[in-house]
Coordinates of C-alpha atoms in Angstrom, one line a residue:
X890 CA 41.2 -7.1 -1.1
X891 CA 42.4 -5.2 -4.2
X892 CA 40.1 -3.8 -6.8
X893 CA 40.4 -5.8 -10.0
X894 CA 41.7 -4.2 -13.2
X895 CA 42.2 -5.2 -16.8
X896 CA 44.3 -4.1 -19.7
X897 CA 41.6 -5.1 -22.2
X898 CA 40.2 -2.2 -24.3
X899 CA 37.4 -2.2 -26.8
X900 CA 33.7 -2.9 -26.9
X901 CA 33.8 -6.7 -26.3
X902 CA 31.2 -9.0 -27.7
X903 CA 30.5 -12.4 -26.2
X904 CA 30.3 -15.4 -28.5
X905 CA 26.9 -16.1 -30.0
X906 CA 24.9 -18.5 -27.8
X907 CA 23.5 -21.7 -29.0
X908 CA 21.4 -24.7 -27.7
X909 CA 23.4 -27.8 -27.1
X910 CA 22.2 -30.8 -29.2
X911 CA 21.1 -33.9 -27.2
X912 CA 22.7 -37.2 -27.9
X913 CA 20.5 -40.2 -28.8
X914 CA 22.0 -42.9 -26.6
X915 CA 20.8 -45.7 -28.9
X916 CA 21.6 -49.1 -27.3
X917 CA 25.2 -50.1 -28.1
X918 CA 26.1 -46.6 -29.3
X919 CA 29.4 -45.0 -28.2
X920 CA 27.7 -42.4 -26.0
X921 CA 25.5 -45.0 -24.3
X922 CA 28.5 -47.2 -23.6
X923 CA 30.5 -44.3 -22.2
X924 CA 27.7 -43.2 -19.9
X925 CA 27.0 -46.7 -18.6
X926 CA 30.6 -47.1 -17.8
X927 CA 30.5 -43.8 -15.9
X928 CA 27.3 -44.9 -14.1
X929 CA 29.1 -48.0 -12.9
X930 CA 32.0 -45.9 -11.6
X931 CA 29.7 -43.5 -9.7
X932 CA 27.5 -46.4 -8.4
X933 CA 30.7 -48.1 -7.1
X934 CA 31.5 -45.2 -4.9
X935 CA 30.1 -43.6 -1.7
X936 CA 30.9 -40.0 -2.2
X937 CA 31.7 -37.4 0.5
X938 CA 29.5 -34.3 -0.3
X939 CA 30.9 -31.5 1.9
X940 CA 29.9 -27.9 2.3
X941 CA 32.1 -25.7 0.1
X942 CA 32.6 -22.3 1.9
X943 CA 35.2 -19.8 0.7
X944 CA 36.7 -22.5 -1.5
X945 CA 37.2 -24.8 1.5
X946 CA 35.6 -28.2 1.9
X947 CA 34.4 -28.8 5.4
X948 CA 34.8 -32.3 6.9
X949 CA 31.6 -34.2 7.4
X950 CA 30.1 -34.5 10.9
X951 CA 26.7 -36.1 11.2
X952 CA 25.9 -38.0 8.0
X953 CA 22.8 -38.1 5.9
X954 CA 22.6 -40.7 3.1
X955 CA 22.0 -39.9 -0.5
X956 CA 20.4 -42.9 -2.3
X957 CA 19.2 -43.8 -5.8
X958 CA 15.4 -43.5 -5.8
X959 CA 15.0 -46.5 -8.1
X960 CA 17.3 -48.5 -5.8
X961 CA 16.9 -46.9 -2.5
X962 CA 19.0 -49.5 -0.7
X963 CA 22.1 -48.3 -2.6
X964 CA 23.9 -45.4 -0.9
X965 CA 25.6 -43.1 -3.3
X966 CA 27.0 -40.5 -0.9
X967 CA 26.8 -38.6 2.4
X968 CA 26.4 -35.0 3.4
X969 CA 26.2 -33.2 6.8
X970 CA 23.2 -30.9 7.3
X971 CA 24.3 -27.3 7.8
X972 CA 23.7 -25.6 11.1
X973 CA 23.9 -22.0 12.2
X974 CA 27.7 -22.1 12.2
X975 CA 28.1 -23.3 8.6
X976 CA 25.4 -21.0 7.2
X977 CA 26.9 -18.0 9.1
X978 CA 30.4 -18.9 7.7
X979 CA 29.0 -19.1 4.2
X980 CA 27.4 -15.6 4.5
X981 CA 30.6 -14.1 5.9
X982 CA 32.6 -15.7 3.1
X983 CA 30.2 -14.3 0.5
X984 CA 30.4 -10.8 2.0
X985 CA 34.2 -10.9 2.0
X986 CA 34.2 -11.8 -1.7
X987 CA 31.7 -9.1 -2.6
X988 CA 34.0 -6.0 -2.9
X989 CA 36.3 -7.7 -5.4
X990 CA 33.7 -9.7 -7.3
X991 CA 31.2 -6.9 -7.7
X992 CA 33.9 -4.8 -9.3
X993 CA 35.3 -7.5 -11.6
X994 CA 34.7 -6.5 -15.2
X995 CA 31.6 -8.0 -16.6
X996 CA 33.5 -9.7 -19.4
X997 CA 35.7 -11.5 -17.0
X998 CA 32.7 -12.8 -15.0
X999 CA 31.1 -13.8 -18.3
X1000 CA 34.2 -15.7 -19.4
X1001 CA 34.1 -17.9 -16.3
X1002 CA 30.5 -19.1 -17.1
X1003 CA 31.3 -19.5 -20.8
X1004 CA 34.1 -21.8 -19.7
X1005 CA 31.7 -23.6 -17.3
X1006 CA 29.4 -24.3 -20.3
X1007 CA 32.2 -26.0 -22.2
X1008 CA 33.2 -28.0 -19.1
X1009 CA 29.5 -29.1 -18.7
X1010 CA 29.4 -30.3 -22.3
X1011 CA 32.9 -31.7 -22.3
X1012 CA 35.0 -32.9 -19.4
X1013 CA 32.1 -33.2 -16.9
X1014 CA 29.3 -34.2 -19.3
X1015 CA 29.1 -37.9 -18.5
X1016 CA 29.7 -37.5 -14.8
X1017 CA 26.9 -34.9 -14.6
X1018 CA 24.7 -37.3 -16.6
X1019 CA 25.5 -40.3 -14.4
X1020 CA 25.0 -38.4 -11.1
X1021 CA 21.7 -37.0 -12.4
X1022 CA 20.4 -40.4 -13.6
X1023 CA 21.4 -42.1 -10.4
X1024 CA 20.6 -39.5 -7.8
X1025 CA 17.4 -38.1 -9.3
X1026 CA 16.2 -41.2 -11.3
X1027 CA 16.2 -39.7 -14.7
X1028 CA 16.3 -41.7 -18.0
X1029 CA 19.1 -41.2 -20.5
X1030 CA 17.1 -38.7 -22.5
X1031 CA 15.7 -36.7 -19.5
X1032 CA 19.2 -36.4 -17.9
X1033 CA 20.8 -35.4 -21.2
X1034 CA 18.4 -32.6 -21.9
X1035 CA 18.8 -31.5 -18.3
X1036 CA 22.6 -31.3 -18.5
X1037 CA 22.4 -29.6 -21.9
X1038 CA 20.1 -27.0 -20.5
X1039 CA 22.6 -26.1 -17.8
X1040 CA 25.2 -25.3 -20.5
X1041 CA 22.5 -23.4 -22.4
X1042 CA 21.8 -21.3 -19.3
X1043 CA 25.5 -20.3 -19.0
X1044 CA 25.8 -19.4 -22.7
X1045 CA 22.6 -17.5 -23.1
X1046 CA 22.9 -15.7 -19.8
X1047 CA 26.3 -14.4 -20.9
X1048 CA 24.7 -13.0 -24.0
X1049 CA 21.8 -11.5 -22.0
X1050 CA 24.2 -9.9 -19.6
X1051 CA 26.0 -8.2 -22.5
X1052 CA 22.7 -6.9 -23.8
X1053 CA 21.9 -5.4 -20.3
X1054 CA 25.3 -3.8 -19.9
X1055 CA 25.0 -2.3 -23.4
X1056 CA 21.8 -0.5 -22.4
X1057 CA 22.8 3.1 -21.7
X1058 CA 20.8 6.3 -21.5
X1059 CA 20.9 9.0 -24.1
X1060 CA 23.3 11.9 -23.6
X1061 CA 23.1 15.5 -24.8
X1062 CA 25.8 18.1 -25.7
X1063 CA 27.8 19.1 -22.7
X1064 CA 27.0 16.0 -20.6
X1065 CA 27.5 12.3 -20.4
X1066 CA 24.8 10.1 -19.0
X1067 CA 25.6 6.6 -17.8
X1068 CA 23.9 3.7 -16.1
X1069 CA 25.9 1.6 -13.7
X1070 CA 24.2 -1.8 -13.5
X1071 CA 25.3 -2.6 -10.0
X1072 CA 24.8 -5.9 -8.2
X1073 CA 22.6 -6.0 -5.2
X1074 CA 24.1 -4.8 -1.9
X1075 CA 24.6 -7.9 0.3
X1076 CA 24.3 -11.6 -0.6
X1077 CA 21.7 -13.7 -2.4
X1078 CA 20.3 -17.0 -1.1
X1079 CA 19.7 -19.6 -3.8
X1080 CA 17.4 -22.5 -2.9
X1081 CA 17.3 -25.1 -5.6
X1082 CA 15.0 -28.1 -6.3
X1083 CA 15.8 -31.8 -6.9
X1084 CA 14.2 -32.1 -10.3
X1085 CA 16.6 -30.2 -12.6
X1086 CA 20.4 -30.1 -12.4
X1087 CA 20.1 -27.2 -14.8
X1088 CA 18.0 -25.2 -12.3
X1089 CA 20.4 -26.2 -9.5
X1090 CA 23.2 -24.6 -11.4
X1091 CA 21.3 -21.7 -12.9
X1092 CA 19.8 -20.2 -9.7
X1093 CA 23.1 -19.5 -8.0
X1094 CA 25.1 -18.7 -11.2
X1095 CA 22.7 -16.1 -12.6
X1096 CA 23.1 -13.6 -9.6
X1097 CA 26.8 -14.4 -9.6
X1098 CA 27.2 -13.6 -13.3
X1099 CA 25.7 -10.1 -12.5
X1100 CA 28.3 -9.5 -9.8
X1101 CA 26.4 -10.8 -6.7
X1102 CA 27.7 -13.2 -4.1
X1103 CA 25.6 -16.3 -3.2
X1104 CA 24.8 -18.8 -0.6
X1105 CA 23.5 -21.9 -2.4
X1106 CA 21.3 -24.5 -0.7
X1107 CA 20.6 -27.3 -3.1
X1108 CA 18.0 -29.9 -2.5
X1109 CA 19.2 -32.8 -0.3
X1110 CA 17.8 -35.1 -3.1
X1111 CA 20.2 -33.6 -5.7
X1112 CA 23.3 -33.3 -3.5
X1113 CA 25.2 -35.8 -5.7
X1114 CA 24.9 -33.8 -9.0
X1115 CA 25.1 -30.4 -7.2
X1116 CA 28.6 -31.4 -5.9
X1117 CA 29.7 -31.9 -9.5
X1118 CA 28.2 -28.5 -10.6
X1119 CA 30.2 -26.9 -7.8
X1120 CA 33.4 -28.4 -9.1
X1121 CA 32.5 -27.1 -12.5
X1122 CA 32.2 -23.6 -11.1
X1123 CA 35.6 -23.9 -9.4
X1124 CA 37.4 -25.3 -12.4
X1125 CA 35.9 -22.6 -14.6
X1126 CA 37.7 -20.0 -12.4
X1127 CA 35.0 -18.8 -10.1
X1128 CA 36.9 -17.2 -7.1
X1129 CA 36.4 -18.6 -3.6
X1130 CA 33.5 -17.2 -1.7
X1131 CA 31.4 -16.0 -4.7
X1132 CA 29.2 -19.1 -4.5
X1133 CA 29.2 -21.0 -1.2
X1134 CA 27.4 -24.4 -1.1
X1135 CA 25.7 -25.6 2.1
X1136 CA 23.7 -28.8 2.3
X1137 CA 20.8 -29.4 4.6
X1138 CA 17.3 -28.3 5.5
X1139 CA 15.9 -25.4 3.5
X1140 CA 14.1 -24.1 6.6
X1141 CA 17.2 -24.2 8.8
X1142 CA 19.4 -22.5 6.2
X1143 CA 16.7 -19.9 5.5
X1144 CA 16.2 -19.1 9.2
X1145 CA 19.8 -18.1 9.6
X1146 CA 20.0 -16.2 6.3
X1147 CA 16.9 -14.2 7.1
X1148 CA 18.5 -13.0 10.4
X1149 CA 21.3 -11.3 8.4
X1150 CA 20.9 -7.6 7.7
X1151 CA 22.8 -8.2 4.4
X1152 CA 20.2 -10.5 2.8
X1153 CA 19.7 -8.9 -0.6
X1154 CA 17.6 -11.5 -2.3
X1155 CA 16.2 -15.0 -2.5
X1156 CA 15.9 -17.0 -5.6
X1157 CA 13.8 -20.1 -5.2
X1158 CA 12.3 -23.0 -7.2
X1159 CA 10.0 -25.4 -5.3
X1160 CA 6.5 -25.6 -3.9
X1161 CA 4.0 -22.8 -3.8
X1162 CA 3.5 -23.3 0.0
X1163 CA 7.2 -23.0 0.8
X1164 CA 7.6 -19.9 -1.4
X1165 CA 4.7 -18.2 0.3
X1166 CA 6.2 -19.0 3.7
X1167 CA 9.5 -17.5 2.5
X1168 CA 7.7 -14.4 1.5
X1169 CA 6.0 -14.1 4.9
X1170 CA 9.1 -14.8 6.9
X1171 CA 11.1 -12.3 4.8
X1172 CA 8.4 -9.7 5.4
X1173 CA 8.4 -10.4 9.1
X1174 CA 12.1 -9.5 9.2
X1175 CA 11.9 -6.5 6.9
X1176 CA 13.0 -4.0 9.5
X1177 CA 16.4 -5.6 10.0
X1178 CA 17.5 -5.5 6.3
X1179 CA 19.7 -2.8 4.8
X1180 CA 17.6 -3.0 1.6
X1181 CA 14.4 -4.6 0.4
X1182 CA 15.3 -8.2 -0.5
X1183 CA 14.4 -9.3 -4.0
X1184 CA 12.3 -12.4 -4.1
X1185 CA 12.2 -14.5 -7.2
X1186 CA 10.1 -17.7 -7.2
X1187 CA 9.2 -20.4 -9.7
X1188 CA 6.7 -22.7 -8.0
X1189 CA 3.9 -25.1 -8.8
X1190 CA 1.6 -25.7 -11.7
X1191 CA -1.6 -27.5 -12.6
X1192 CA -1.0 -27.5 -16.3
X1193 CA -3.8 -28.0 -18.7
X1194 CA -3.9 -29.5 -22.2
X1195 CA -7.1 -28.4 -23.9
X1196 CA -8.1 -30.0 -27.2
X1197 CA -10.6 -28.6 -29.7
X1198 CA -12.6 -30.9 -31.9
X1199 CA -10.3 -30.1 -34.8
X1200 CA -7.2 -31.4 -33.0
X1201 CA -5.0 -34.1 -34.3
X1202 CA -5.7 -37.1 -32.1
X1203 CA -2.4 -38.8 -32.6
X1204 CA -0.4 -35.7 -31.7
X1205 CA -2.6 -35.2 -28.7
X1206 CA -2.0 -38.7 -27.4
X1207 CA 1.8 -38.2 -27.8
X1208 CA 1.8 -34.9 -26.0
X1209 CA -0.2 -36.2 -23.1
X1210 CA 2.0 -39.3 -22.6
X1211 CA 5.2 -37.3 -22.8
X1212 CA 3.9 -34.2 -21.0
X1213 CA 2.3 -36.1 -18.1
X1214 CA 4.7 -39.0 -17.6
X1215 CA 8.2 -38.1 -18.6
X1216 CA 10.3 -37.8 -15.5
X1217 CA 7.4 -39.3 -13.5
X1218 CA 5.4 -36.0 -13.8
X1219 CA 8.0 -34.3 -11.5
X1220 CA 8.2 -31.2 -13.6
X1221 CA 6.4 -28.0 -12.6
X1222 CA 5.3 -27.8 -16.2
X1223 CA 4.0 -31.4 -16.5
X1224 CA 0.5 -32.0 -18.0
X1225 CA -1.8 -32.7 -15.1
X1226 CA -5.3 -32.1 -16.5
X1227 CA -6.8 -32.3 -19.9
X1228 CA -10.0 -31.3 -21.5
X1229 CA -11.1 -33.3 -24.6
X1230 CA -14.3 -33.0 -26.6
X1231 CA -16.5 -36.0 -26.7
X1232 CA -16.2 -36.5 -30.5
X1233 CA -12.4 -36.6 -30.2
X1234 CA -12.3 -38.7 -27.0
X1235 CA -13.7 -41.6 -29.0
X1236 CA -10.5 -41.8 -31.0
X1237 CA -8.1 -40.8 -28.2
X1238 CA -9.2 -42.9 -25.2
X1239 CA -8.0 -46.3 -26.4
X1240 CA -4.6 -45.3 -27.7
X1241 CA -4.0 -43.1 -24.6
X1242 CA -4.8 -45.8 -22.2
X1243 CA -3.0 -48.6 -24.1
X1244 CA 0.1 -46.5 -24.5
X1245 CA 0.2 -45.5 -20.9
X1246 CA -0.4 -49.1 -19.7
X1247 CA 2.6 -50.2 -21.8
X1248 CA 5.1 -47.6 -20.5
X1249 CA 8.1 -49.3 -18.9
X1250 CA 8.5 -48.3 -15.2
X1251 CA 11.8 -49.2 -13.5
X1252 CA 15.6 -48.8 -13.4
X1253 CA 16.5 -45.7 -15.4
X1254 CA 19.8 -47.2 -16.5
X1255 CA 17.8 -49.7 -18.7
X1256 CA 17.2 -48.4 -22.2
X1257 CA 13.6 -49.6 -22.2
X1258 CA 12.6 -47.5 -19.2
X1259 CA 10.4 -44.5 -19.8
X1260 CA 9.3 -43.8 -16.2
X1261 CA 11.8 -44.0 -13.3
X1262 CA 11.2 -43.7 -9.6
X1263 CA 9.7 -40.7 -7.8
X1264 CA 12.2 -38.9 -5.6
X1265 CA 11.5 -40.4 -2.2
X1266 CA 9.1 -42.5 0.0
X1267 CA 7.2 -39.4 1.1
X1268 CA 6.3 -38.8 -2.6
X1269 CA 5.0 -42.3 -2.9
X1270 CA 2.8 -41.9 0.2
X1271 CA 1.5 -38.5 -1.0
X1272 CA 0.7 -39.9 -4.5
X1273 CA -1.0 -43.0 -3.0
X1274 CA -3.3 -40.7 -1.0
X1275 CA -4.1 -38.7 -4.1
X1276 CA -4.9 -41.9 -6.0
X1277 CA -7.1 -43.2 -3.2
X1278 CA -8.9 -39.9 -3.0
X1279 CA -9.7 -40.1 -6.7
X1280 CA -10.9 -43.7 -6.5
X1281 CA -13.2 -42.7 -3.7
X1282 CA -15.0 -40.1 -5.8
X1283 CA -18.2 -41.2 -7.6
X1284 CA -17.3 -38.7 -10.4
X1285 CA -14.1 -40.5 -11.1
X1286 CA -13.2 -43.6 -13.1
X1287 CA -9.6 -45.1 -13.0
X1288 CA -8.7 -45.8 -16.6
X1289 CA -5.2 -47.1 -16.1
X1290 CA -2.4 -47.3 -13.4
X1291 CA -2.9 -46.6 -9.7
X1292 CA -0.3 -49.0 -8.5
X1293 CA 2.6 -48.0 -6.2
X1294 CA 5.5 -50.0 -4.8
X1295 CA 8.4 -49.1 -2.5
X1296 CA 10.2 -52.4 -1.8
X1297 CA 13.3 -51.7 -3.9
X1298 CA 12.6 -48.3 -5.5
X1299 CA 9.9 -45.6 -5.1
X1300 CA 7.7 -46.4 -8.1
X1301 CA 4.3 -45.0 -9.0
X1302 CA 2.7 -46.3 -12.2
X1303 CA 1.4 -43.7 -14.7
X1304 CA -2.2 -43.1 -13.7
X1305 CA -5.1 -41.6 -15.6
X1306 CA -8.5 -40.7 -14.1
X1307 CA -11.6 -39.7 -16.1
X1308 CA -13.9 -37.3 -14.2
X1309 CA -17.3 -35.9 -14.8
X1310 CA -16.6 -33.1 -12.3
X1311 CA -14.4 -30.3 -13.8
X1312 CA -13.9 -28.8 -10.4
X1313 CA -12.7 -32.0 -8.7
X1314 CA -9.4 -32.1 -6.8
X1315 CA -7.8 -34.0 -9.6
X1316 CA -8.5 -31.0 -11.9
X1317 CA -7.4 -28.3 -9.5
X1318 CA -4.6 -29.5 -7.1
X1319 CA -1.0 -30.1 -8.0
X1320 CA 0.2 -33.7 -7.3
X1321 CA 3.7 -33.5 -8.7
X1322 CA 3.7 -37.1 -10.0
X1323 CA 2.5 -39.3 -12.9
X1324 CA -1.2 -38.5 -12.5
X1325 CA -3.4 -37.2 -15.3
X1326 CA -7.1 -36.3 -15.0
X1327 CA -9.3 -36.2 -18.1
X1328 CA -12.5 -34.2 -18.4
X1329 CA -14.6 -34.9 -21.5
X1330 CA -16.7 -32.0 -22.5
X1331 CA -19.5 -31.7 -25.1
X1332 CA -18.3 -30.3 -28.4
X1333 CA -20.6 -27.3 -28.3
X1334 CA -19.1 -26.2 -24.9
X1335 CA -15.7 -25.0 -26.2
X1336 CA -16.3 -21.5 -24.8
X1337 CA -17.3 -22.7 -21.4
X1338 CA -14.4 -25.1 -21.2
X1339 CA -11.9 -22.4 -21.9
X1340 CA -13.3 -20.5 -19.0
X1341 CA -13.0 -23.6 -16.8
X1342 CA -9.4 -24.0 -17.7
X1343 CA -8.8 -20.4 -16.6
X1344 CA -10.8 -20.4 -13.4
X1345 CA -10.4 -23.9 -11.9
X1346 CA -6.9 -23.8 -10.5
X1347 CA -4.9 -21.4 -8.4
X1348 CA -1.9 -21.9 -10.7
X1349 CA -0.9 -20.2 -14.0
X1350 CA 2.2 -21.8 -15.3
X1351 CA 1.6 -23.7 -18.6
X1352 CA -1.3 -24.3 -21.0
X1353 CA -1.3 -26.4 -24.2
X1354 CA -4.0 -25.9 -26.9
X1355 CA -4.5 -28.5 -29.6
X1356 CA -6.5 -27.4 -32.6
X1357 CA -6.4 -27.2 -36.3
X1358 CA -9.1 -24.5 -36.5
X1359 CA -7.3 -21.1 -36.4
X1360 CA -10.3 -19.3 -34.9
X1361 CA -10.3 -21.8 -32.0
X1362 CA -6.6 -21.2 -31.4
X1363 CA -7.0 -17.4 -31.4
X1364 CA -10.0 -17.7 -29.1
X1365 CA -8.0 -19.9 -26.7
X1366 CA -5.0 -17.6 -26.7
X1367 CA -7.4 -14.7 -25.7
X1368 CA -9.4 -16.4 -23.0
X1369 CA -6.3 -18.1 -21.5
X1370 CA -4.2 -15.0 -21.6
X1371 CA -3.8 -14.9 -17.8
X1372 CA -4.0 -18.7 -17.2
X1373 CA -0.4 -19.4 -18.0
X1374 CA 3.0 -17.7 -18.4
X1375 CA 3.7 -20.4 -21.0
X1376 CA 1.1 -21.2 -23.7
X1377 CA 1.9 -23.9 -26.3
X1378 CA -0.1 -24.5 -29.5
X1379 CA -0.1 -28.1 -30.7
X1380 CA 2.8 -29.1 -28.4
X1381 CA 3.2 -30.5 -24.9
X1382 CA 3.6 -28.1 -22.0
X1383 CA 7.1 -29.3 -21.0
X1384 CA 10.5 -28.8 -22.6
X1385 CA 11.0 -25.0 -22.8
X1386 CA 14.3 -24.2 -24.5
X1387 CA 16.6 -21.5 -23.2
X1388 CA 16.7 -18.5 -25.5
X1389 CA 13.6 -19.7 -27.3
X1390 CA 10.8 -20.1 -24.7
X1391 CA 11.6 -18.1 -21.5
X1392 CA 10.0 -19.9 -18.6
X1393 CA 7.8 -18.7 -15.7
X1394 CA 4.2 -18.4 -14.5
X1395 CA 2.1 -16.2 -12.4
X1396 CA -0.8 -16.5 -9.9
X1397 CA 0.2 -19.3 -7.6
X1398 CA 3.0 -20.4 -9.9
X1399 CA 5.5 -17.7 -9.1
X1400 CA 6.8 -14.3 -9.9
X1401 CA 7.1 -14.9 -13.6
X1402 CA 10.6 -13.5 -14.0
X1403 CA 11.2 -15.5 -17.2
X1404 CA 14.2 -17.7 -16.7
X1405 CA 16.0 -18.0 -20.0
X1406 CA 15.7 -14.3 -20.9
X1407 CA 17.3 -10.9 -19.9
X1408 CA 14.3 -10.3 -17.6
X1409 CA 15.7 -12.9 -15.2
X1410 CA 19.1 -11.3 -15.0
X1411 CA 17.6 -7.8 -14.3
X1412 CA 16.3 -8.9 -11.0
X1413 CA 19.8 -9.2 -9.7
X1414 CA 21.0 -5.7 -10.5
X1415 CA 20.1 -2.3 -9.2
X1416 CA 20.8 0.8 -11.3
X1417 CA 22.9 3.8 -10.4
X1418 CA 22.5 6.8 -12.7
X1419 CA 25.6 8.9 -13.3
X1420 CA 25.6 12.3 -15.0
X1421 CA 28.8 14.0 -15.8
X1422 CA 28.6 17.7 -16.9
X1423 CA 31.6 18.9 -18.9
X1424 CA 30.9 22.6 -18.6
X1425 CA 29.4 23.3 -15.1
X1426 CA 27.2 26.4 -14.7
X1427 CA 28.7 29.4 -12.9
X1428 CA 25.7 31.6 -12.7
X1429 CA 22.8 30.7 -10.5
X1430 CA 20.3 33.0 -12.1
X1431 CA 17.9 32.3 -15.1
X1432 CA 17.1 34.6 -18.0
X1433 CA 13.4 35.1 -16.9
X1434 CA 14.8 36.9 -13.8
X1435 CA 16.2 39.8 -15.8
X1436 CA 19.3 41.7 -14.9
X1437 CA 20.5 41.7 -11.3
X1438 CA 21.6 45.0 -9.9

């Protein structure tokens, strides 16, 4: 492979990034009509979803169905689970691409992903929306903000990369100091979740933007939209082998990747339990690696909304409904537990329960739907068990919901428990579904309640504080400093915007590498310091030594 070169000179500046504006999709609008037409087109096909290795699409062997969660009898596509042969081929393809890609000028790499952003919001926008709605059961709005976020990642990451490359050490007369922001030596394994097409595209593209080569294992549940994202990469000009897509079991793909001495890093979004296992298995293989693999993980959350007596009750109800039940609670940032003072609960309970009871659950292609299906039957069974555990506790009262059904789609009604036990499982364990638990505290126990929020759960992803009293806000921000990587004041805990609120949590919620900021990109580079001396010394002695002779 030849080393790339360019005739471009000058200190190049990337275009200023911006957040893509979501469309409204009002019934009968042009955008709604277009997307519904695209949904019909996608629904009328059974797509082949092959591995893409070194730019080649491998024929399918054994077939696994991809279905619509809200209509699980409808097959949308097929993929073949990767075995050792396919994963090894993907690793080898990535390593072949590395010498050229790692030396490609950063502005050329950046241009590819800026073009990808325009393809996402242009040519492929409706197809990405339709495949996300059908394959992941997202409503018009939830799918739209997901796809927009993918474009936001590409644009803002380009700007962040330019900032990083512009960071150079100070030089002194007679010497020139330089920092070479090198990509990691080897390949990066990207394991992406089902719940965000944006994350599925961002995790492999961020290391690639910084000059790394990638093996990408998307969730089997998002295989439909991931195939479209891969086509976007290719049409944007990404060379073969830079990102290699393999479908199948995360455990199977990881087992092969961790045997390679060239594993340079793993970027992961998913459950805390799986990430901890990844950490352990990587450590168990540490002696075989040429370098210490970088591990980046964004995992679970048990996100709290805590209200002070001075909070706006209407704003609180809106935040709880949206924060807990949008996308069926299948966001790591979803509101899952809330602490409300007794004086405020009197004006919050009825509208919260009534609004939740009236949320439309069903087919996401219908405009009236607010809550779609959970991702699969296993999720229904897991959430059923959680609901039954709550019902069995004397400390719990079921306020609304609790119903599940799986005949045509995998549906779980938005469910709210009220508990008198702030340490109960519903206040501490992540359920990753439309379940919200309420603890009503006495108004004079604000201090104690803040400590409960901090100490009850193993997670530290998101917190929301609702208050009108500035002293209460300041106190909450202080006590909850380590309880969340994201703290919102008078807003729901979901919906972080790229370039505005960089995302990530600590404790059991991950490595807090702040997706949507330069910090996330820095994990995928390793510095080389270069000093060039213009007038080298010719005398080995120092003045303190006096004259030689």
